[in-house]
Amino acid sequence: MSSPYKNRPIFLGITLCAALAMAAIFVSKTAPMQLPTMMLCLFLGMAAHSLYDKPAFKTGIDIASRTLLRLGIVLVGARIVFIDFLDSGWPVIATVIISIIAVMALGILGARALKIDRDLGFLIGGATAICGASAAMALSALLPPNKDTETKTAHSII
């Protein structure tokens, strides 16, 4: 018989991430000055980072920061209807694709010129070319996983 608490670390970690996201949204909408929700999420996430080392939260935070985040990025991207994009014509599609590739290449070349990590240049170029922080997080999934990938992703978002 399995333990009734088997999924507790998943639940606690995802609940923590959801609570931080809701707090960021609330502050963003109610603060007297306009504060970006993404920036508030980053700050709250950094403030709660010490909870990641606790086994009760780690698994759920990993699921939220990888699987659920990527799903959210896909859903945000789905707001742009693919048929509308195709209806804009091949010259527009070609311009968009060439522009994205060029800006990403400039990010990599700029990183080389500044003697910073190539992956960081890739993330910054991709975030700039596509749509910002969500693109940086999605592109980080393409990089080889290592201990520096999350740091590089955070730096590219900041």
Short mmCIF file of C-alpha atoms in Angstrom, two decimals:
data_model
loop_
_atom_site.label_atom_id
_atom_site.label_comp_id
_atom_site.label_asym_id
_atom_site.label_seq_id
_atom_site.Cartn_x
_atom_site.Cartn_y
_atom_site.Cartn_z
CA MET A 1 0.00 0.00 0.00
CA SER A 2 1.38 3.41 -0.92
CA SER A 3 1.74 6.28 1.51
CA PRO A 4 -0.95 8.99 1.44
CA TYR A 5 1.89 11.56 1.59
CA LYS A 6 3.70 10.26 -1.50
CA ASN A 7 2.80 13.30 -3.64
CA ARG A 8 3.15 15.86 -0.87
CA PRO A 9 6.53 17.29 -2.10
CA ILE A 10 5.02 17.81 -5.55
CA PHE A 11 1.95 19.50 -4.10
CA LEU A 12 3.88 21.74 -1.71
CA GLY A 13 6.38 22.92 -4.32
CA ILE A 14 3.74 23.65 -6.96
CA THR A 15 1.55 25.37 -4.36
CA LEU A 16 4.49 27.55 -3.30
CA CYS A 17 5.19 28.54 -6.92
CA ALA A 18 1.51 29.29 -7.53
CA ALA A 19 1.31 31.39 -4.36
CA LEU A 20 4.40 33.38 -5.38
CA ALA A 21 2.97 33.93 -8.86
CA MET A 22 -0.39 35.06 -7.46
CA ALA A 23 1.36 37.41 -5.04
CA ALA A 24 3.35 38.92 -7.92
CA ILE A 25 0.19 39.39 -9.98
CA PHE A 26 -1.61 40.99 -7.03
CA VAL A 27 1.23 43.42 -6.30
CA SER A 28 1.64 44.21 -10.00
CA LYS A 29 -2.05 45.08 -10.35
CA THR A 30 -2.46 46.99 -7.07
CA ALA A 31 0.84 48.81 -6.56
CA PRO A 32 0.64 52.59 -7.03
CA MET A 33 3.39 52.42 -9.65
CA GLN A 34 3.45 49.99 -12.56
CA LEU A 35 5.65 47.00 -11.67
CA PRO A 36 6.17 44.19 -14.20
CA THR A 37 4.74 40.89 -12.99
CA MET A 38 7.71 38.93 -14.38
CA MET A 39 10.16 41.05 -12.40
CA LEU A 40 8.14 40.58 -9.23
CA CYS A 41 8.04 36.82 -9.83
CA LEU A 42 11.83 36.80 -10.16
CA PHE A 43 12.29 38.79 -6.94
CA LEU A 44 9.84 36.62 -4.98
CA GLY A 45 11.46 33.48 -6.40
CA MET A 46 14.90 34.69 -5.32
CA ALA A 47 13.54 35.53 -1.87
CA ALA A 48 12.11 32.02 -1.52
CA HIS A 49 15.15 30.28 -3.02
CA SER A 50 16.24 28.80 0.30
CA LEU A 51 13.09 26.63 0.26
CA TYR A 52 14.41 24.85 -2.84
CA ASP A 53 16.95 23.02 -0.67
CA LYS A 54 14.14 21.57 1.46
CA PRO A 55 13.00 18.12 0.24
CA ALA A 56 9.37 19.03 0.93
CA PHE A 57 9.46 21.63 -1.86
CA LYS A 58 12.20 20.60 -4.31
CA THR A 59 10.27 18.15 -6.51
CA GLY A 60 7.26 20.43 -6.94
CA ILE A 61 9.44 23.46 -7.66
CA ASP A 62 11.33 21.45 -10.30
CA ILE A 63 8.05 20.44 -11.97
CA ALA A 64 6.68 23.99 -11.84
CA SER A 65 9.89 25.61 -13.10
CA ARG A 66 10.37 23.19 -15.97
CA THR A 67 7.25 21.37 -17.13
CA LEU A 68 4.53 23.83 -16.10
CA LEU A 69 6.56 26.87 -17.16
CA ARG A 70 7.14 25.41 -20.63
CA LEU A 71 3.45 24.55 -20.93
CA GLY A 72 2.60 28.14 -20.01
CA ILE A 73 5.00 29.47 -22.64
CA VAL A 74 3.36 27.27 -25.28
CA LEU A 75 -0.08 28.51 -24.25
CA VAL A 76 1.06 32.13 -24.43
CA GLY A 77 2.48 31.45 -27.88
CA ALA A 78 -0.82 29.88 -28.94
CA ARG A 79 -2.46 33.28 -28.63
CA ILE A 80 -0.90 34.12 -31.98
CA VAL A 81 -3.03 32.13 -34.36
CA PHE A 82 -0.85 30.25 -36.83
CA ILE A 83 -3.34 30.71 -39.69
CA ASP A 84 -3.24 34.51 -39.23
CA PHE A 85 0.55 34.33 -39.43
CA LEU A 86 0.38 32.34 -42.67
CA ASP A 87 -2.22 34.76 -44.08
CA SER A 88 0.27 37.61 -43.72
CA GLY A 89 2.20 36.21 -46.69
CA TRP A 90 5.62 34.71 -47.35
CA PRO A 91 7.52 38.02 -47.41
CA VAL A 92 6.41 38.75 -43.83
CA ILE A 93 7.14 35.19 -42.69
CA ALA A 94 10.60 35.30 -44.30
CA THR A 95 11.33 38.68 -42.71
CA VAL A 96 10.36 37.41 -39.26
CA ILE A 97 12.46 34.24 -39.59
CA ILE A 98 15.50 36.11 -40.95
CA SER A 99 15.18 38.76 -38.22
CA ILE A 100 15.02 36.16 -35.45
CA ILE A 101 18.06 34.31 -36.79
CA ALA A 102 20.00 37.57 -37.25
CA VAL A 103 19.30 38.85 -33.73
CA MET A 104 20.18 35.47 -32.19
CA ALA A 105 23.43 35.42 -34.20
CA LEU A 106 24.20 38.95 -33.01
CA GLY A 107 23.66 37.78 -29.43
CA ILE A 108 26.19 34.99 -29.89
CA LEU A 109 28.68 37.26 -31.70
CA GLY A 110 28.21 39.96 -29.06
CA ALA A 111 28.93 37.42 -26.35
CA ARG A 112 32.12 36.40 -28.13
CA ALA A 113 33.18 40.05 -28.53
CA LEU A 114 32.53 40.73 -24.85
CA LYS A 115 34.24 37.47 -23.85
CA ILE A 116 31.17 36.11 -22.06
CA ASP A 117 29.66 32.65 -22.28
CA ARG A 118 28.28 31.64 -25.69
CA ASP A 119 25.16 30.10 -24.13
CA LEU A 120 24.40 33.38 -22.37
CA GLY A 121 24.70 35.18 -25.71
CA PHE A 122 22.33 32.61 -27.24
CA LEU A 123 19.77 33.16 -24.48
CA ILE A 124 20.00 36.95 -24.60
CA GLY A 125 19.79 36.99 -28.40
CA GLY A 126 16.83 34.61 -28.39
CA ALA A 127 15.00 36.51 -25.67
CA THR A 128 15.48 39.75 -27.58
CA ALA A 129 14.51 38.26 -30.94
CA ILE A 130 11.43 36.37 -29.86
CA CYS A 131 9.50 37.70 -26.89
CA GLY A 132 11.61 38.32 -23.82
CA ALA A 133 11.78 36.36 -20.61
CA SER A 134 9.50 33.52 -21.67
CA ALA A 135 11.66 32.92 -24.74
CA ALA A 136 14.79 32.84 -22.61
CA MET A 137 13.21 30.22 -20.38
CA ALA A 138 12.05 28.13 -23.32
CA LEU A 139 15.43 28.38 -25.07
CA SER A 140 17.25 27.34 -21.91
CA ALA A 141 15.66 23.93 -22.38
CA LEU A 142 17.70 23.57 -25.57
CA LEU A 143 21.00 24.06 -23.76
CA PRO A 144 22.87 21.13 -22.27
CA PRO A 145 21.72 20.82 -18.66
CA ASN A 146 24.37 21.80 -16.14
CA LYS A 147 24.64 23.75 -12.91
CA ASP A 148 25.12 27.07 -14.75
CA THR A 149 22.10 26.87 -17.08
CA GLU A 150 19.65 28.32 -14.54
CA THR A 151 22.07 31.12 -13.67
CA LYS A 152 22.56 31.96 -17.35
CA THR A 153 18.78 31.96 -17.86
CA ALA A 154 18.29 34.31 -14.90
CA HIS A 155 21.02 36.63 -16.19
CA SER A 156 19.49 36.76 -19.66
CA ILE A 157 16.08 37.62 -18.19
CA ILE A 158 17.50 40.30 -15.93
#
